[in-house]
PDB file of C-alpha atoms in Angstrom:
ATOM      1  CA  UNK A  26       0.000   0.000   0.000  1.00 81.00           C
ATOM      2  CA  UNK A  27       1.494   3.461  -0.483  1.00 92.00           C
ATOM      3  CA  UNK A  28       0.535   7.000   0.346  1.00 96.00           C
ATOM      4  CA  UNK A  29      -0.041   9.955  -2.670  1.00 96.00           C
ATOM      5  CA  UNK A  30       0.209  13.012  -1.855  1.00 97.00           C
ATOM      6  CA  UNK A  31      -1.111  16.251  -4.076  1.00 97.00           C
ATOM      7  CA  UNK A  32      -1.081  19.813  -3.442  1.00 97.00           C
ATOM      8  CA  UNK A  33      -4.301  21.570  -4.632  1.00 97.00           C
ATOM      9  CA  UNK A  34      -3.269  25.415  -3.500  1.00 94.00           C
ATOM     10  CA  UNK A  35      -0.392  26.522  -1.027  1.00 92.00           C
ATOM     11  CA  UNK A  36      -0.028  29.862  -0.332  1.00 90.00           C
ATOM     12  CA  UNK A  37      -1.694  32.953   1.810  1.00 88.00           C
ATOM     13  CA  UNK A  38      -4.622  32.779  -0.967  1.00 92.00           C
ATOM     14  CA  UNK A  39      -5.807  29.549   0.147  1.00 95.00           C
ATOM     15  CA  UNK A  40      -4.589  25.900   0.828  1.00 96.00           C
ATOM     16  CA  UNK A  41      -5.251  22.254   0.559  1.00 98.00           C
ATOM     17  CA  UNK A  42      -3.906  18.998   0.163  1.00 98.00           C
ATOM     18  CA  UNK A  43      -5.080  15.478  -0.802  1.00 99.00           C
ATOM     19  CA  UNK A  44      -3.722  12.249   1.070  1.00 99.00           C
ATOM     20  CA  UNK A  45      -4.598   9.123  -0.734  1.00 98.00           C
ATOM     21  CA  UNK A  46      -4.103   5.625  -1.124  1.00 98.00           C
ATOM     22  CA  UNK A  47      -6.145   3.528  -3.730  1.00 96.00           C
ATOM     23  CA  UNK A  48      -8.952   3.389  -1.883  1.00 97.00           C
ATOM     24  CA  UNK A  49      -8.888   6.244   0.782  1.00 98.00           C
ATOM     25  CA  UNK A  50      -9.002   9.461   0.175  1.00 98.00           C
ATOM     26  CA  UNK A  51      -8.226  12.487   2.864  1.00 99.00           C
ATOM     27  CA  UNK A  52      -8.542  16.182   2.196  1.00 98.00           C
ATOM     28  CA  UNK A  53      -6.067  18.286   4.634  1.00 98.00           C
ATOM     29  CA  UNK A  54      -7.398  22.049   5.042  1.00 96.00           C
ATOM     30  CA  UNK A  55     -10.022  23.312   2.810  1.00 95.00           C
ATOM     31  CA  UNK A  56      -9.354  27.129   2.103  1.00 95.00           C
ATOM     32  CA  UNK A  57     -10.308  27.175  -1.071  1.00 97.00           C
ATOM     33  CA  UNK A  58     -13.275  27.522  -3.663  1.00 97.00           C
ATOM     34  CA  UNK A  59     -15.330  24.102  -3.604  1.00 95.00           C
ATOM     35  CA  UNK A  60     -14.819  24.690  -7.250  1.00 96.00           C
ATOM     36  CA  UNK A  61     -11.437  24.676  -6.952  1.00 97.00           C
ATOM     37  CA  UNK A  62     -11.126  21.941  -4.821  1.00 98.00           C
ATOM     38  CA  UNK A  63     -13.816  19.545  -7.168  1.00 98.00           C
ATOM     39  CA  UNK A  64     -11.863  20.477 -10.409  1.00 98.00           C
ATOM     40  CA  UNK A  65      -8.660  19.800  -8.701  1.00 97.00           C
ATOM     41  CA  UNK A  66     -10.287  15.887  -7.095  1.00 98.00           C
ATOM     42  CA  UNK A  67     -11.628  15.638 -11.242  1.00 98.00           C
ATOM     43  CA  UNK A  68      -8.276  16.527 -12.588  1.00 98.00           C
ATOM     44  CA  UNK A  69      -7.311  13.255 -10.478  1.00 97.00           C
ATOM     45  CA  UNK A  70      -9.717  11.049 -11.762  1.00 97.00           C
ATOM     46  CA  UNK A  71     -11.838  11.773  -8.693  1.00 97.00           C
ATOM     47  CA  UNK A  72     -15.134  12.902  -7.524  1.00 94.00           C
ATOM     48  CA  UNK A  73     -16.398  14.451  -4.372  1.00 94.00           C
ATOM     49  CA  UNK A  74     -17.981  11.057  -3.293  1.00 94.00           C
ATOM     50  CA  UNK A  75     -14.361   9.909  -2.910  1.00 97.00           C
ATOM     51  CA  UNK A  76     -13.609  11.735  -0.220  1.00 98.00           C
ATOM     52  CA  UNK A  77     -13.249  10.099   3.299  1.00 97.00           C
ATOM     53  CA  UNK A  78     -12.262  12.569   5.434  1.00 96.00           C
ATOM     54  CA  UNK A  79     -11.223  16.722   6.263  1.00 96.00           C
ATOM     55  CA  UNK A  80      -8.147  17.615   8.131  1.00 97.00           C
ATOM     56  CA  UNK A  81      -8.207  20.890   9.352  1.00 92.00           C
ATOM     57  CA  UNK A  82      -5.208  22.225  10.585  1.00 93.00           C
ATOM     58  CA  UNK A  83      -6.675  25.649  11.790  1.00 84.00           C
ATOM     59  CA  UNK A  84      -9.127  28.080  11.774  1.00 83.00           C
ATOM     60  CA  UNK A  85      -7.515  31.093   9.383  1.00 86.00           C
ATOM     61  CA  UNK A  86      -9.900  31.538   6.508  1.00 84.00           C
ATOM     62  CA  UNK A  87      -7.328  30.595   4.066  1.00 87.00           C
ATOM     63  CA  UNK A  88      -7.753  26.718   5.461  1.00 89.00           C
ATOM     64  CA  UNK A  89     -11.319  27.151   6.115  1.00 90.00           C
ATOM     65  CA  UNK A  90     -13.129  28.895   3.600  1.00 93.00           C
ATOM     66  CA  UNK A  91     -14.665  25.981   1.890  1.00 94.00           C
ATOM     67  CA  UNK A  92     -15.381  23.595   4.760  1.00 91.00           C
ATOM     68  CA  UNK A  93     -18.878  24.803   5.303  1.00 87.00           C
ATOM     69  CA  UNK A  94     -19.966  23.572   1.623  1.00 90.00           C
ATOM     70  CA  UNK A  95     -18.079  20.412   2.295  1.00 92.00           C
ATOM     71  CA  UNK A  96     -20.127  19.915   4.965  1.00 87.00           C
ATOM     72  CA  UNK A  97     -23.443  19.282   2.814  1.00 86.00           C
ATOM     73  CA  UNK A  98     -21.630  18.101  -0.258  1.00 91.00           C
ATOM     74  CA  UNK A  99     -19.198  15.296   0.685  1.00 90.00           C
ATOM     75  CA  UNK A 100     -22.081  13.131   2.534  1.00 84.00           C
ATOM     76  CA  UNK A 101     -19.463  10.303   3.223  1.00 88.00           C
ATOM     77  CA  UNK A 102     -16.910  12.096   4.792  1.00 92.00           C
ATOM     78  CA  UNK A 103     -15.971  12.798   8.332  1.00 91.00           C
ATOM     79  CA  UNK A 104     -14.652  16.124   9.237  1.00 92.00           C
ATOM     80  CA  UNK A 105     -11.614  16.281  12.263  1.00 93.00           C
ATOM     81  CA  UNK A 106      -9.850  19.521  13.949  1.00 91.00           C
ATOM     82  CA  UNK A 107      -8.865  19.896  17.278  1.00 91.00           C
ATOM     83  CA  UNK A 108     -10.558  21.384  20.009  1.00 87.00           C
ATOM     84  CA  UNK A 109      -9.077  24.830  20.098  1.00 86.00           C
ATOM     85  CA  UNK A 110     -10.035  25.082  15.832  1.00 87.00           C
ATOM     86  CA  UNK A 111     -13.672  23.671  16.386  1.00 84.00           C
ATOM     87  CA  UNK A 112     -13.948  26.372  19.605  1.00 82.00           C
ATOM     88  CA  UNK A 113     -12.556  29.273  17.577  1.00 83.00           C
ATOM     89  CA  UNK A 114     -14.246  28.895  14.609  1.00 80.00           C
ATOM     90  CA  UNK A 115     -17.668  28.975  16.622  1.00 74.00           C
ATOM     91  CA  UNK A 116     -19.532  29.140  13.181  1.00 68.00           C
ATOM     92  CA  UNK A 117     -18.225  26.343  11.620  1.00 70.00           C
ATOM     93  CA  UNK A 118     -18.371  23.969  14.391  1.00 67.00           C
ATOM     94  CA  UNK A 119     -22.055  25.644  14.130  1.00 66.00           C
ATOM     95  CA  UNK A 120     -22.445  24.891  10.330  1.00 62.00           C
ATOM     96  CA  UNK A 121     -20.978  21.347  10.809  1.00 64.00           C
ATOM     97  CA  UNK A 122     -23.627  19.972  13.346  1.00 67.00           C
ATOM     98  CA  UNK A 123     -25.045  17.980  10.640  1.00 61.00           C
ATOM     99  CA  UNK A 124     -21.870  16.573   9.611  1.00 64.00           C
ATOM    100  CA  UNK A 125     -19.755  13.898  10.992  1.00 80.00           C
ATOM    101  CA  UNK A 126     -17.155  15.755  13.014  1.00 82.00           C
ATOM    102  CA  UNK A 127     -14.732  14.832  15.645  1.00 84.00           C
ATOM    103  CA  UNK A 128     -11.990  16.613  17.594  1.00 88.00           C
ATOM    104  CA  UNK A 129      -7.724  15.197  17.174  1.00 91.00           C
ATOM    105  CA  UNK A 130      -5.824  15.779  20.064  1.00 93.00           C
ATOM    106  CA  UNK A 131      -1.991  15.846  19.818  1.00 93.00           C
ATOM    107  CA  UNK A 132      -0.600  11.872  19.095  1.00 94.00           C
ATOM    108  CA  UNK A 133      -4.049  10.471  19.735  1.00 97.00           C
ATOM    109  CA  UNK A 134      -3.787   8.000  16.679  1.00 98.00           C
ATOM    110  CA  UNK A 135      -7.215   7.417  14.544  1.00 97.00           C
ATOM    111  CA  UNK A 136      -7.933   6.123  11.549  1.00 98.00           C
ATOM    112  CA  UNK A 137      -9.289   7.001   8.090  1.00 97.00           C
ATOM    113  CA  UNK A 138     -10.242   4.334   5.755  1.00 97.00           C
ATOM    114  CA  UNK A 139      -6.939   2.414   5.955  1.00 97.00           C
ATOM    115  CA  UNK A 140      -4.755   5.363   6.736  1.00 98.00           C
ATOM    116  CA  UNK A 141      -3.532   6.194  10.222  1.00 98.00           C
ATOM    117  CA  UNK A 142      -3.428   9.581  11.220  1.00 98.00           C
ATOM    118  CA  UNK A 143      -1.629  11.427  13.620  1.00 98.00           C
ATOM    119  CA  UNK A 144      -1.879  14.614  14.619  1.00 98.00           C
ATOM    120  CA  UNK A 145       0.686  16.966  16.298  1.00 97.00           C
ATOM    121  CA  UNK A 146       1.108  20.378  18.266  1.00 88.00           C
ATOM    122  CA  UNK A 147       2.299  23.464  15.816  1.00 91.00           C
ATOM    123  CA  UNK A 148       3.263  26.843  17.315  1.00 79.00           C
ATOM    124  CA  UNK A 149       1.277  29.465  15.043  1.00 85.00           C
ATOM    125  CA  UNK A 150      -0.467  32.639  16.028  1.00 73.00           C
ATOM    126  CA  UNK A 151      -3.846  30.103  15.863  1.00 74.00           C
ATOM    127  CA  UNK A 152      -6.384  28.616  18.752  1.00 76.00           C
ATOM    128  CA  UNK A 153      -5.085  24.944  18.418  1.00 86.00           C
ATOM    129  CA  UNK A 154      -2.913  24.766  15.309  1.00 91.00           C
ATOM    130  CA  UNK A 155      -2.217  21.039  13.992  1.00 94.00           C
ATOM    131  CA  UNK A 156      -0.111  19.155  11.595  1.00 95.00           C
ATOM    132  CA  UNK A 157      -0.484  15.536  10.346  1.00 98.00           C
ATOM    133  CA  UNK A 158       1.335  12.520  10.112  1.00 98.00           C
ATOM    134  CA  UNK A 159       0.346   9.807   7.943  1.00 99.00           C
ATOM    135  CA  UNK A 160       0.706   5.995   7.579  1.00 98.00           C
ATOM    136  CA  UNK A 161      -0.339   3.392   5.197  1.00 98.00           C
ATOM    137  CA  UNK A 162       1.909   0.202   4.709  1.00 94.00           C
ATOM    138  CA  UNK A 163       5.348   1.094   4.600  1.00 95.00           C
ATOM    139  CA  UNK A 164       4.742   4.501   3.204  1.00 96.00           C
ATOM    140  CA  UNK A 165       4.913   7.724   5.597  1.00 97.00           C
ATOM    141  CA  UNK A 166       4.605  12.042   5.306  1.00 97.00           C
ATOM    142  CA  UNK A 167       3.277  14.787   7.228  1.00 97.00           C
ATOM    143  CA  UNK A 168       1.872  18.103   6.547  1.00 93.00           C
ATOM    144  CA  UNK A 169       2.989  21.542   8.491  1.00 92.00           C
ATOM    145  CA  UNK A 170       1.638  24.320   7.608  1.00 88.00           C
ATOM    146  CA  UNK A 171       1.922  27.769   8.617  1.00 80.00           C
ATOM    147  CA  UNK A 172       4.609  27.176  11.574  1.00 77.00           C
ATOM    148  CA  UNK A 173       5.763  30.563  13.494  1.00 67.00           C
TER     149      UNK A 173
END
């Protein structure tokens, strides 16, 4: 089994990154256009329905614009942030009730389809800013973003 990674925007105008294996697939931050992100999943060979979960690292709006239409598009996938995002970002923890979302704490393993994640403590000028390892097989990366 082995991990794929794909940048679908990095910058200060938005950012997010897939995780996948052949059959998981894990969106990390969402602060882009749902349009955007969809053309970037079809320019895969994916579709929104492929998505298994949402990573989000922390609240800025250039991780989070999108996550609210996530929320009532991708009906299979669970949504994870830690404590100090969800609390900060009052209206999106709001917007998410009807989605499946859960809270990471620092090396708490979980699992997402048959990739382990685990998150970890970044310093950032952010409520509860996270980064994420990731495991399938032999194969192994994390995502930082925005450390300082």
């Amino acid at each position: 089994m082995k991990l794929s990674f794909c940048s679908l925007a990095s910058g200060s105008s938005g950012n997010c990154y897939l995780v996948r294996t052949e059959s998981t697939a894990i969106l990390v931050d969402a602060g882009i256009s749902g349009r955007r992100i969809f053309a970037g999943l079809a320019a895969l060979g994916m579709n929104q329905g492929d998505v298994d979960g949402v990573l989000i690292t922390h609240e800025h709006i250039d991780h989070i614009k999108s996550v609210q239409m996530l929320a009532k598009k991708l009906e299979n996938a669970n949504f994870f942030a830690s404590a100090g995002t969800w609390n900060a970002a009052g209206e999106l923890r709001k917007c998410l009730e009807s989605a499946q979302c859960g809270e990471v704490a620092a090396k708490r393993i979980f699992k997402i389809g048959d990739i382990m994640v685990t998150p970890f403590s970044l310093s950032h000028d952010a409520a509860e800013p996270t980064g994420y390892s990731f495991a399938a097989g032999t194969s192994k990366l994390s995502i930082v973003t925005d450390t300082g």
